[in-house]
Coordinates of C-alpha atoms in Angstrom, one line a residue:
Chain A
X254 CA -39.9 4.8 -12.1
X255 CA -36.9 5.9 -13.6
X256 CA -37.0 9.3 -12.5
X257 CA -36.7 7.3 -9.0
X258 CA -33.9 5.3 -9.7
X259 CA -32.5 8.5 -11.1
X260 CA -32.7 9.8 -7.7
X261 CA -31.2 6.5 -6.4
X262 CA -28.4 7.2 -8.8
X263 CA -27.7 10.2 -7.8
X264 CA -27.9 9.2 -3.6
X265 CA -25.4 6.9 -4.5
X266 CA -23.1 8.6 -6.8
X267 CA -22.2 11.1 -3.0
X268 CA -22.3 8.0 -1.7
X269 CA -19.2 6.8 -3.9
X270 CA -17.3 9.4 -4.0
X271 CA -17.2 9.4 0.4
X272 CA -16.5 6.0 0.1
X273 CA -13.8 5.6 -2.6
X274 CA -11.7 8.0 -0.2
X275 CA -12.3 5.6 2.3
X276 CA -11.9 2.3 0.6
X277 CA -8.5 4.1 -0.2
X278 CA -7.5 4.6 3.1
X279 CA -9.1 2.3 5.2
X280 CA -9.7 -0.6 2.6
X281 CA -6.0 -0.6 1.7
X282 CA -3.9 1.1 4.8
X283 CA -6.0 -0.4 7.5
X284 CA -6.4 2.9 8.7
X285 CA -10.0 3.9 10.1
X286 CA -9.8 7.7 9.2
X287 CA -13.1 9.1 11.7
X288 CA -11.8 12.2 10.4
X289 CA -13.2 11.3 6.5
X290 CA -16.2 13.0 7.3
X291 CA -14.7 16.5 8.3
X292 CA -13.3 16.8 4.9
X293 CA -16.6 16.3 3.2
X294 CA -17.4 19.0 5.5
X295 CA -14.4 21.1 4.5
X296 CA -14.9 20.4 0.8
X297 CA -18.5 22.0 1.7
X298 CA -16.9 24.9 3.4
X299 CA -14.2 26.0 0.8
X300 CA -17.4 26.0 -1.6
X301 CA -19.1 28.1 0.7
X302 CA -16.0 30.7 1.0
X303 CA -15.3 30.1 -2.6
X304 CA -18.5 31.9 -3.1
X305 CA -18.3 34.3 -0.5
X306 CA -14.6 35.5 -0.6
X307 CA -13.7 35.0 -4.5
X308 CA -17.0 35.0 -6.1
X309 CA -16.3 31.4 -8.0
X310 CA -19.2 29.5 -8.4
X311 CA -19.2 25.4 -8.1
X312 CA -17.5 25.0 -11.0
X313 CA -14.4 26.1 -9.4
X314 CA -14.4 25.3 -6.4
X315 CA -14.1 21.9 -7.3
X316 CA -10.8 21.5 -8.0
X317 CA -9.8 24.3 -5.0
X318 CA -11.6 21.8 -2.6
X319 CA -9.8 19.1 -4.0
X320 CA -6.4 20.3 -2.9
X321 CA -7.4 22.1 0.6
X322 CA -8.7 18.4 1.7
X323 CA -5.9 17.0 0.0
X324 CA -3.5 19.6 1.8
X325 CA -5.0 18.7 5.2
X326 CA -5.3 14.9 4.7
X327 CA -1.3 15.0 4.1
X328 CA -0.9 17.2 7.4
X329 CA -3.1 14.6 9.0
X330 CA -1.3 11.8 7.9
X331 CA 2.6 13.3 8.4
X332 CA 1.8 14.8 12.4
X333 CA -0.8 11.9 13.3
X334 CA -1.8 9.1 11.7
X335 CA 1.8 7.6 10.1
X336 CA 2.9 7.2 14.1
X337 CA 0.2 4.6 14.1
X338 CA 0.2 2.6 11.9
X339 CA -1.0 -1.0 13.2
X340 CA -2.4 0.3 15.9
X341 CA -6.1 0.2 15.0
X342 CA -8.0 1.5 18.0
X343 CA -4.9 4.0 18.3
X344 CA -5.7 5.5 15.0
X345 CA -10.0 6.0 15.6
X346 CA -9.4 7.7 18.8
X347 CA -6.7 9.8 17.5
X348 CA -8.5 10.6 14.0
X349 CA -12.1 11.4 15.7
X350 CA -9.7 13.6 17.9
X351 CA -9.1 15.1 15.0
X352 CA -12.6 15.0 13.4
X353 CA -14.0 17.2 16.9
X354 CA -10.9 19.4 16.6
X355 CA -11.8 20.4 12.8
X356 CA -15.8 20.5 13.6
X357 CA -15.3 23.0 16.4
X358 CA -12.5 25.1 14.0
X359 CA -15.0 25.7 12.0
X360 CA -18.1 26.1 14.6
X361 CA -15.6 29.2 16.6
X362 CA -14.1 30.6 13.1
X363 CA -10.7 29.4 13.7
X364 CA -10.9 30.6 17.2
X365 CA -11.3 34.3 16.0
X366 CA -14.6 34.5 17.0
X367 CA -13.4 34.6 20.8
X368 CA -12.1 37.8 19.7
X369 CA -15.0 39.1 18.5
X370 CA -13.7 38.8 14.6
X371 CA -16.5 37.0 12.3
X372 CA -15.8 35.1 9.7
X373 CA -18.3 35.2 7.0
X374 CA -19.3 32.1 5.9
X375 CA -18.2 30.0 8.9
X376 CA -19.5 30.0 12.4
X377 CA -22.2 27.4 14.0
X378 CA -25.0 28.2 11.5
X379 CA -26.4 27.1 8.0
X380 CA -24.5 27.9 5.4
X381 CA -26.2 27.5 2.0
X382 CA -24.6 27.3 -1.8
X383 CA -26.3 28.6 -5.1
X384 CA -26.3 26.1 -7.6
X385 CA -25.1 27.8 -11.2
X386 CA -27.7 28.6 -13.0
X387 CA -26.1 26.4 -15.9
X388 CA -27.4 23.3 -13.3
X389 CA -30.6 24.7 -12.4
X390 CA -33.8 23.0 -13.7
X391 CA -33.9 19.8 -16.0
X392 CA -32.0 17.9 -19.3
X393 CA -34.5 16.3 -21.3
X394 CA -33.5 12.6 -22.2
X395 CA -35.7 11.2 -24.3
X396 CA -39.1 11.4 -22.6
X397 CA -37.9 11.9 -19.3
X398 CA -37.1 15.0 -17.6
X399 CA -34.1 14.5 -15.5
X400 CA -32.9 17.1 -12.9
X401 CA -29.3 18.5 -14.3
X402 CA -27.6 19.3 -10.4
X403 CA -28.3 15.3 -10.5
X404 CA -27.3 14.5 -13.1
X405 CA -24.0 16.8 -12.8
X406 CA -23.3 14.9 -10.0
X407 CA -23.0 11.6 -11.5
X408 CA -21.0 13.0 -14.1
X409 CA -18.2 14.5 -11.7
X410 CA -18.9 10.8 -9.7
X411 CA -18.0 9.0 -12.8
X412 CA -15.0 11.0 -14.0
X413 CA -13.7 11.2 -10.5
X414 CA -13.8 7.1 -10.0
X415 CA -12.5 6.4 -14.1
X416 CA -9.8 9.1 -12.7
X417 CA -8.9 7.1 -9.5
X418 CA -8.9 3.4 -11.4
X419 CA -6.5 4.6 -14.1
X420 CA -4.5 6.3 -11.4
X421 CA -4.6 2.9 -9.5
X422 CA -3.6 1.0 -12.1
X423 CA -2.5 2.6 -15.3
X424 CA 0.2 4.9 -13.3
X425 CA 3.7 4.2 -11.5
X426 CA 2.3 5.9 -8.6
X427 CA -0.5 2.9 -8.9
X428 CA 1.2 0.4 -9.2
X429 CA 3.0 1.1 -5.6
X430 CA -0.1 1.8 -4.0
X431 CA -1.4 -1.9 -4.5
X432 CA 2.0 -2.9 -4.1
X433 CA 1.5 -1.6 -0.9
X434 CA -1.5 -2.8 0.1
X435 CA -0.4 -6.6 -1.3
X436 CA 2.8 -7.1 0.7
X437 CA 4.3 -3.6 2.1
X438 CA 7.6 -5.3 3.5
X439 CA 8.5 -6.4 -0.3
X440 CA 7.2 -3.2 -1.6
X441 CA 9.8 -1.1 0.7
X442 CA 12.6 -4.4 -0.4
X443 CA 11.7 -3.3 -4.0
X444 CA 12.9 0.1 -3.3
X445 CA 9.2 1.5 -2.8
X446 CA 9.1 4.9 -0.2
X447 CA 6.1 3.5 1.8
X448 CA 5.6 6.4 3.9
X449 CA 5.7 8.8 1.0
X450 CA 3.7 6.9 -0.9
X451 CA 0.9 6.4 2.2
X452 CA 0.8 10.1 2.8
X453 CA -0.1 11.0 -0.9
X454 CA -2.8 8.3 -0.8
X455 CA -4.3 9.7 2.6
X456 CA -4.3 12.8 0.7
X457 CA -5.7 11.8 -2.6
X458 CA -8.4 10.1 -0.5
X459 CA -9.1 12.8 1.4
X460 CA -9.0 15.1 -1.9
X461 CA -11.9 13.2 -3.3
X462 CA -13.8 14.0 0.0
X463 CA -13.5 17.5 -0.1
X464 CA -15.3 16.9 -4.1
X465 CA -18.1 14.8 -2.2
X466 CA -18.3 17.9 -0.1
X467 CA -18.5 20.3 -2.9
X468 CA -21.4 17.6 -4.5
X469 CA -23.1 17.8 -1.3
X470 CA -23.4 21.2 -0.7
X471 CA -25.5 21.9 -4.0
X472 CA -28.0 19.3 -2.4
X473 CA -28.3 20.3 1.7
X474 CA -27.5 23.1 4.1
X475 CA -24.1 22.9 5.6
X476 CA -23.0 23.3 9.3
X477 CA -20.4 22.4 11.0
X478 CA -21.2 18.7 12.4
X479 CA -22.7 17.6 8.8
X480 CA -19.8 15.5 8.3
X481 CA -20.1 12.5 11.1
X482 CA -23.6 10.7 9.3
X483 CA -21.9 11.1 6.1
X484 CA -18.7 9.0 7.0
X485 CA -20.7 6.6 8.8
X486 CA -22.3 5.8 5.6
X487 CA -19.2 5.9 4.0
X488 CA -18.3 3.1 6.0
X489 CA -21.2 1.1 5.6
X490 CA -20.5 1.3 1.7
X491 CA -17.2 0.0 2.6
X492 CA -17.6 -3.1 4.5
X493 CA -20.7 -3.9 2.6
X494 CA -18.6 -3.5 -0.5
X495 CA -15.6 -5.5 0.7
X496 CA -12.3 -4.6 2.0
X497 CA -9.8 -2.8 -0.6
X498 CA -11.9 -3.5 -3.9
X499 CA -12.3 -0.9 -5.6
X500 CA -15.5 -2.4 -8.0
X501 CA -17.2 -3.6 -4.9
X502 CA -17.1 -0.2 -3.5
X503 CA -18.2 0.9 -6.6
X504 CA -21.6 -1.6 -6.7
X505 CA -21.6 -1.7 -2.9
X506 CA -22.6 2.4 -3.3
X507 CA -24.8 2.2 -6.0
X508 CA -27.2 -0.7 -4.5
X509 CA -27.3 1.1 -1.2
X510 CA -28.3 4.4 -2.8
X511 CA -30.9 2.7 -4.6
X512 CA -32.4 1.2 -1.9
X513 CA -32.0 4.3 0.3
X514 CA -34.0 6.4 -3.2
X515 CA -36.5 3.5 -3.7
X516 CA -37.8 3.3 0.2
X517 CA -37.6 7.2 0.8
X518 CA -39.8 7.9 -2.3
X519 CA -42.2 4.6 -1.1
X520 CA -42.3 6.0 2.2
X521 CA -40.0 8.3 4.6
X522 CA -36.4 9.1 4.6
X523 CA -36.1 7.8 8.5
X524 CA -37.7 4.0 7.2
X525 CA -35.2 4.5 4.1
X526 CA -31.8 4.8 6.4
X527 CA -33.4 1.9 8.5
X528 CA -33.8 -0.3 5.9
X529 CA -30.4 0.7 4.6
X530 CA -28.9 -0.1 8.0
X531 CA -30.6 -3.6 8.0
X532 CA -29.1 -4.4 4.6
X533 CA -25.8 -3.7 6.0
X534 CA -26.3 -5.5 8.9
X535 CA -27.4 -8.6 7.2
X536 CA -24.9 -8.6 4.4
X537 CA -22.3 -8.4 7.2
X538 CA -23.7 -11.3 8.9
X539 CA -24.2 -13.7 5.4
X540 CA -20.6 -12.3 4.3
X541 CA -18.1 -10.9 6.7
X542 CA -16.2 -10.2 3.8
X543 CA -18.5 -7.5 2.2
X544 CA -20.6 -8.4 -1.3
X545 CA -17.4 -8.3 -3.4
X546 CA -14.4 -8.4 -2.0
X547 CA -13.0 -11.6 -4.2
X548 CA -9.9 -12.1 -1.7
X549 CA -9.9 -12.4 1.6
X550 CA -7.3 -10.2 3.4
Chain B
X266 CA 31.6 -4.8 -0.2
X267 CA 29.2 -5.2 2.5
X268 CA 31.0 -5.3 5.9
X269 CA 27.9 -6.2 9.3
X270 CA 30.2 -5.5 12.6
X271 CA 28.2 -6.1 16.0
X272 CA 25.0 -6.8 14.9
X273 CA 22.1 -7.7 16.9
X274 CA 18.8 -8.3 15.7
X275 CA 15.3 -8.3 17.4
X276 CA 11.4 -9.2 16.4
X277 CA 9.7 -7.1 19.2
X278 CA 11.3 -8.7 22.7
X279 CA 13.0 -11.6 21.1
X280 CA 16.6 -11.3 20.2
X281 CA 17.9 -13.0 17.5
X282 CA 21.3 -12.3 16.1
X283 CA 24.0 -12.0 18.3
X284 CA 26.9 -9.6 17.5
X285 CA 27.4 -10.9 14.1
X286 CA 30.3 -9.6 12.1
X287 CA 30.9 -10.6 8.6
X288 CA 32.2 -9.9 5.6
X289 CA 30.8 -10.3 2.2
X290 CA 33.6 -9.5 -0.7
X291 CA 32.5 -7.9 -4.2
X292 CA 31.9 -10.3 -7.2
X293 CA 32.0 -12.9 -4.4
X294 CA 29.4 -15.4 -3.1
X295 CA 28.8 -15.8 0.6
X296 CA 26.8 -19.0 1.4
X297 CA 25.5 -18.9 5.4
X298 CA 24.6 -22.0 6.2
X299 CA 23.5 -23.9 9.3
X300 CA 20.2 -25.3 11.0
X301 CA 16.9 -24.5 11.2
X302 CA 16.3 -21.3 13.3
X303 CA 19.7 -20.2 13.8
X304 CA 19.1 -16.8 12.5
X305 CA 19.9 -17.0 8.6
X306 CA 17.0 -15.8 7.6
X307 CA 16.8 -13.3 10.5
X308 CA 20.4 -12.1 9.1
X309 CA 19.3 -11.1 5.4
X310 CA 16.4 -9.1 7.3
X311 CA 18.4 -7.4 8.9
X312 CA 20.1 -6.7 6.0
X313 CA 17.1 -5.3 4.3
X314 CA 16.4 -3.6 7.7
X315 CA 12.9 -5.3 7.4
X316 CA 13.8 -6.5 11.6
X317 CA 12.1 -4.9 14.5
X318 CA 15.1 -3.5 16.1
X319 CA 18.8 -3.6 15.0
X320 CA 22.5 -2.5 17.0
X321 CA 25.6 -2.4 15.2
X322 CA 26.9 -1.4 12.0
X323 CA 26.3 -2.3 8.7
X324 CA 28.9 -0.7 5.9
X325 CA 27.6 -1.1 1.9
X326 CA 30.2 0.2 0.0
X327 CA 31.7 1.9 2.7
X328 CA 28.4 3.6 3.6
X329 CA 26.4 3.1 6.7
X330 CA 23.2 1.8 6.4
X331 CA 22.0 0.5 9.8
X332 CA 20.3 3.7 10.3
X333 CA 18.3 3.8 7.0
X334 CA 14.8 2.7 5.8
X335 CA 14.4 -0.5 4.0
X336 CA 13.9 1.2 0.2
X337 CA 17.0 3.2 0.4
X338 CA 18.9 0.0 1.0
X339 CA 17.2 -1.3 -1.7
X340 CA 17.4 2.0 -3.7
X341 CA 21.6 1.4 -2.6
X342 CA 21.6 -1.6 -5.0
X343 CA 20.7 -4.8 -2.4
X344 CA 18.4 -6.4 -3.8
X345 CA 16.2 -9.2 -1.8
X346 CA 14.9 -12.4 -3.0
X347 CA 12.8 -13.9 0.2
X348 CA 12.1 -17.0 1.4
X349 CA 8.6 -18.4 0.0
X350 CA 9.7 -15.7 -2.8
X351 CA 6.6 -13.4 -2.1
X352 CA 5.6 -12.6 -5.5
X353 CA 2.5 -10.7 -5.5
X354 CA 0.0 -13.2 -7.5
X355 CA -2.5 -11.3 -9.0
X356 CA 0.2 -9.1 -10.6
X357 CA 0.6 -10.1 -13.8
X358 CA 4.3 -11.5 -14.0
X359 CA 4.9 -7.8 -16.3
X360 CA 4.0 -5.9 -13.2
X361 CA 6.1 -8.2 -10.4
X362 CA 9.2 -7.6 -12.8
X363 CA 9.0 -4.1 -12.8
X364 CA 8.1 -3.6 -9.1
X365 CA 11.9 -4.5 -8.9
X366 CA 12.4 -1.9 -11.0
X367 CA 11.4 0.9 -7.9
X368 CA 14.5 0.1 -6.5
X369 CA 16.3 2.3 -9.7
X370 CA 14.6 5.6 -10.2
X371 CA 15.3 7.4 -13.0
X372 CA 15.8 3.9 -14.7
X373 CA 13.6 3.6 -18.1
X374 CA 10.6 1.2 -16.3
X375 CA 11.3 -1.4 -18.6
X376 CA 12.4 -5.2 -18.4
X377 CA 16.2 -5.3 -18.2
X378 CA 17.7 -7.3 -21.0
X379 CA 19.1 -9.8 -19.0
X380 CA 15.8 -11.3 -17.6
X381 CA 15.0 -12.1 -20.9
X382 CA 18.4 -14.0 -21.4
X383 CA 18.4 -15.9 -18.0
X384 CA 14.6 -16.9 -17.9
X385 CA 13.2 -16.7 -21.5
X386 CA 9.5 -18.5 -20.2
X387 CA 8.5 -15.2 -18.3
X388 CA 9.3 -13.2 -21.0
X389 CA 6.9 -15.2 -23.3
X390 CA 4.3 -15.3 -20.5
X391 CA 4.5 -11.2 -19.4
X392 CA 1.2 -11.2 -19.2
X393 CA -0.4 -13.9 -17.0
X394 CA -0.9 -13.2 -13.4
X395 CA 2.1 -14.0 -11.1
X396 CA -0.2 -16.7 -9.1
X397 CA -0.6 -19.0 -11.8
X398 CA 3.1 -20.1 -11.8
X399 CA 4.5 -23.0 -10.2
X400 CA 7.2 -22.8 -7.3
X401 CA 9.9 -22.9 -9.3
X402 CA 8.8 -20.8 -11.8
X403 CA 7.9 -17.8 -9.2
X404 CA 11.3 -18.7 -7.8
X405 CA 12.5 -17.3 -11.1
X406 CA 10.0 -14.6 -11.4
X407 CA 11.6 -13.5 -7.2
X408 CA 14.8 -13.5 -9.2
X409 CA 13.9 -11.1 -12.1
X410 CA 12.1 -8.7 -9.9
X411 CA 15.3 -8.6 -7.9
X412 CA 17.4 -8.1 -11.4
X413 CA 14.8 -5.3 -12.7
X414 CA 16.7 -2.9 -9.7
X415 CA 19.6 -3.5 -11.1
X416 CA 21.6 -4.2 -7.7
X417 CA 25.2 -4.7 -7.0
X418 CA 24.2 -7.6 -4.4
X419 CA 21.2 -9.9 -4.0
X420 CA 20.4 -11.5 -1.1
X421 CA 19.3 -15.2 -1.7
X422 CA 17.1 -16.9 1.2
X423 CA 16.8 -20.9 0.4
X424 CA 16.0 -20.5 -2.9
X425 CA 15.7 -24.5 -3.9
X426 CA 13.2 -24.7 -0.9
X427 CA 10.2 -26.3 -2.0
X428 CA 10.6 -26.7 -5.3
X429 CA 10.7 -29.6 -8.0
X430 CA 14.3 -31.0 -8.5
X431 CA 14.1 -30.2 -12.7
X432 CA 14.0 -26.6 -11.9
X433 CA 16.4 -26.6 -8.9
X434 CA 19.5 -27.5 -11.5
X435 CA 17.7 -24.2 -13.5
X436 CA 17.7 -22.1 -10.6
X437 CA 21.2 -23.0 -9.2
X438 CA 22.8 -22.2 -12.9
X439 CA 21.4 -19.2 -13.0
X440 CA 23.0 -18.1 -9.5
X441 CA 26.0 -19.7 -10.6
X442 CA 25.8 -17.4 -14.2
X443 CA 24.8 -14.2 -11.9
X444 CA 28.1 -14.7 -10.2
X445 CA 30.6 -16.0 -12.6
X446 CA 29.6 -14.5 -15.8
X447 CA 27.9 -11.5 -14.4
X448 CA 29.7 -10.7 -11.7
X449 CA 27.5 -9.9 -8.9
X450 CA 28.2 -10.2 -5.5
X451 CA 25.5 -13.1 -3.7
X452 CA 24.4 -13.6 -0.4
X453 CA 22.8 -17.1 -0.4
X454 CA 21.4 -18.9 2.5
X455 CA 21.2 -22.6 1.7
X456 CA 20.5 -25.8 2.9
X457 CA 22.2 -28.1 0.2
X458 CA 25.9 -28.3 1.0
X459 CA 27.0 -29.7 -2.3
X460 CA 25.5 -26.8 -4.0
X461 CA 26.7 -24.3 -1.6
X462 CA 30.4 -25.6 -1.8
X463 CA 29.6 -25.7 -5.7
X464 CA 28.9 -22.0 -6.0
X465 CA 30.4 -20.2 -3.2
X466 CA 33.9 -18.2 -2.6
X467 CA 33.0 -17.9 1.2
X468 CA 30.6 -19.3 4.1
X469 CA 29.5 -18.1 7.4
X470 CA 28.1 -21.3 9.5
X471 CA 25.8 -19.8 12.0
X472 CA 24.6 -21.6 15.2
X473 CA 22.1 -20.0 17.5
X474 CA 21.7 -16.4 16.3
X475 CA 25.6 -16.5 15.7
X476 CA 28.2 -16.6 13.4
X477 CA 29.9 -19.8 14.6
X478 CA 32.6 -20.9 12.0
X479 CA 33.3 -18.7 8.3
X480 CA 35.9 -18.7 5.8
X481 CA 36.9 -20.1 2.4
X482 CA 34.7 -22.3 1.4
X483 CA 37.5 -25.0 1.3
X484 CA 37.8 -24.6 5.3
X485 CA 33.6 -26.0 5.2
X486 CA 34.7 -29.5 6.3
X487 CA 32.6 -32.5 6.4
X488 CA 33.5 -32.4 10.2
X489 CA 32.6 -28.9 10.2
X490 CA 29.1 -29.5 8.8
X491 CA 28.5 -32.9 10.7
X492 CA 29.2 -31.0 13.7
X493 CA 27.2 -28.3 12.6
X494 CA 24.3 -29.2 11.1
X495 CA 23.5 -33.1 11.6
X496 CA 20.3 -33.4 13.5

């Protein structure tokens, strides 16, 4: 049994760090970024070409992931998505724009492969990652064995989410971002750059994609379209959780992992994401608000 | 100090202030008064550039602002204390005082002595959240958070509205000491005539989006404000 809610833990440790991007940016900025997904599937990528081109290992290409995602999510956010802000429907259209653009980047190699140039390690096929050796196999806790690329995972999931809370609000930076998301007229009144700061949390958001990427790839094959299933259950954390609460994105992932680990080991993964669904749906139904979200926005 | 020459004002398609020119002097306080949706409140947005849409010019210290973003208005030294005082209430009143504080960088992020002075209950209670104050009290807190950017004006929209009479003496002292002994210039839109002839150096009557009458606040007749402002 605990080995299975192990596997829950894990399932919903990914499942976190998608989502805490996206509580971030969609919770707080009212900004539905379709594009989320393509960054877990760039933070996939640069672990792929981190391996092929450098010869680093997971290890590093966490952090390089980090700040490619980051890099693009403040490109993103400066050309596209700060010209729309308010404008819901505007944004989806324009960001899933986006999401197709960076899906078929990496599908025809930047475009070089017209050209008859190949990249290695991009291109419309499978892509698969080595796990270290350091990860392979199992850590011993007491009696039970537990698998250490698991258990790696919710390591980097908790460090990454104590990382974002006391960056939230322990830090200056912080303190602006929920000034922000409170009252944003009286934030820019109280001398508060609100574009500047909006930017850096699009890009911090999508920085901790590109980690969920790198998490990712240690578990799946990678290919070019692996990022739109990903976001939507990113955003299923996030409504289920409730709007711009950090904690309830933070239980919101946890309970749907574990359901998703506890009916795919009982039965099938297909049932498991069914049944997940279901929850959603009926949680969105009994409380518009999401499971957590203590006030209403 | 702060010099507004042709200004018109606009929420999306509705246009609200109508080539408004006025002057505010340093170390001065400039009440605008008049009724209900005339535009007073309209006219300290626009100030803070927190309007839709604005023509004209607006000099601060000689500068031109129209043309800039709300923070580096702020970041200028105007400072805004709104109507309904839009403290954030599950800040803790700590975190609403230093939020002001954005409006200095550079500044040490700490309490500036003076709050302490003027409102010494906030600095015994830094730590409770903003929402559990009354009105009056997070009409005070408004005040601080303004204070903690250390501005060289502060715009003042209604602050005695809705709030109980024992604090509204407080409140009006404290403008009166931010003038007088501190010497900082004050926009103030108010309601309360005696107050406003009490505390101000100036007015600027306003009357459908427009500056109708200003002056010295001696020329604020009783026939002025009967004419004016009697419903």
């Amino acid at each position: 049994m605990i080995d299975i809610l192990f596997i829950g833990l894990s399932l919903g440790s990914i499942l976190l760090l998608v989502s805490l991007g996206l509580a971030i940016t969609y919770g707080s900025m009212g900004v539905i970024n379709m594009a989320h997904g393509e960054m877990v599937m760039l933070g996939a990528y640069t672990t792929v070409l981190c391996g092929k081109w450098l010869g680093a290992n997971l290890f590093v290409a966490i952090p390089i992931a980090f700040l490619v995602t980051a890099a693009i999510g403040f490109a993103i956010e400066r050309v596209v998505v700060r010209r729309l802000y308010g404008r819901l429907l505007d944004t989806l259209l324009a960001t899933w724009g986006i999401a197709i653009l960076l899906q078929q980047a990496v599908r025809l190699e930047f475009g070089l492969s017209f050209f008859g140039i190949h990249v290695d390690g991009l291109g419309p096929g499978l892509q698969n990652v080595a796990v270290p050796t350091l990860l392979q196999g199992t850590v011993a806790v007491g009696a039970v064995a537990l698998n250490s690329y698991r258990s790696f995972v919710i390591l980097v999931t908790l460090v990454t989410t104590l990382a974002t809370w006391i960056i939230l609000n322990r830090s200056p930076v912080g303190m602006q971002v929920r000034a922000i998301i409170r009252n944003p007229h009286m934030a820019a009144a109280c001398g508060i750059d609100v574009k500047r700061i909006n930017s850096l949390t699009f890009a911090f958001g999508s920085g901790l994609a590109g980690i969920a990427g790198v998490m990712m790839s240690g578990f799946k094959s990678i290919f070019p379209d692996m990022g739109t299933p990903i976001a939507v259950d990113g955003f299923l954390v996030v409504v289920a959780g409730g709007l711009g609460s950090l904690s309830g994105t933070v239980m919101s992932a946890g309970m749907l992992g574990e359901i998703n680990g506890l009916i795919a080991t009982a039965t099938n993964d297909t049932i498991a994401r069914a049944v997940v669904f279901g929850v959603v749906i009926l949680i969105i139904l009994l409380k518009p608000k999401g499971l957590f979200s203590f006030k209403g926005r | 100090m702060l010099r507004l020459a042709h200004v018109d004002s606009f929420y999306g398609r509705s246009h609200v202030l109508h080539d408004v020119s006025l002057d505010v002097p340093a170390r001065e306080v400039t009440v605008i008064v008049g009724r209900n949706g005339t535009g007073k409140t309209t006219l300290l947005k626009s100030l803070m550039g927190l309007t839709d849409k604005l023509t004209g010019q607006i000099a601060f210290e000689g500068r031109e602002i129209a043309d800039q973003p709300t923070f580096r208005r702020a970041r200028a030294g105007m400072a805004y204390v709104p109507q309904g005082r839009e403290i954030i209430a599950d800040f803790t009143i700590r975190e609403n005082i230093l939020l002001g504080g954005f409006a200095s960088p550079g500044s040490s992020r700490a309490i500036p002595p003076l709050v302490g002075v003027l409102f010494p209950y906030l600095m015994e209670n830094l730590d409770r959240p903003g929402g559990v104050l009354s009105g009056g009290q997070q009409q005070q807190l408004a005040i601080a958070r303004a204070l903690a950017a250390n501005p060289k004006v502060m715009l003042l929209d209604e602050p005695n509205e809705g709030i109980q009479p024992s604090i509204v003496e407080e409140i009006e002292k404290v403008i009166t000491r931010l003038n007088r002994e501190f010497g900082l210039t004050i926009v103030l839109v108010e309601q309360n005539i005696s107050f406003a002839r009490a505390v101000a150096h100036r007015f600027a009557m306003m009357e459908k989006g427009r500056i109708a009458v200003s002056g010295p606040i001696d020329a604020l007749s009783d026939d002025l404000v009967h004419r004016h402002m009697a419903i």
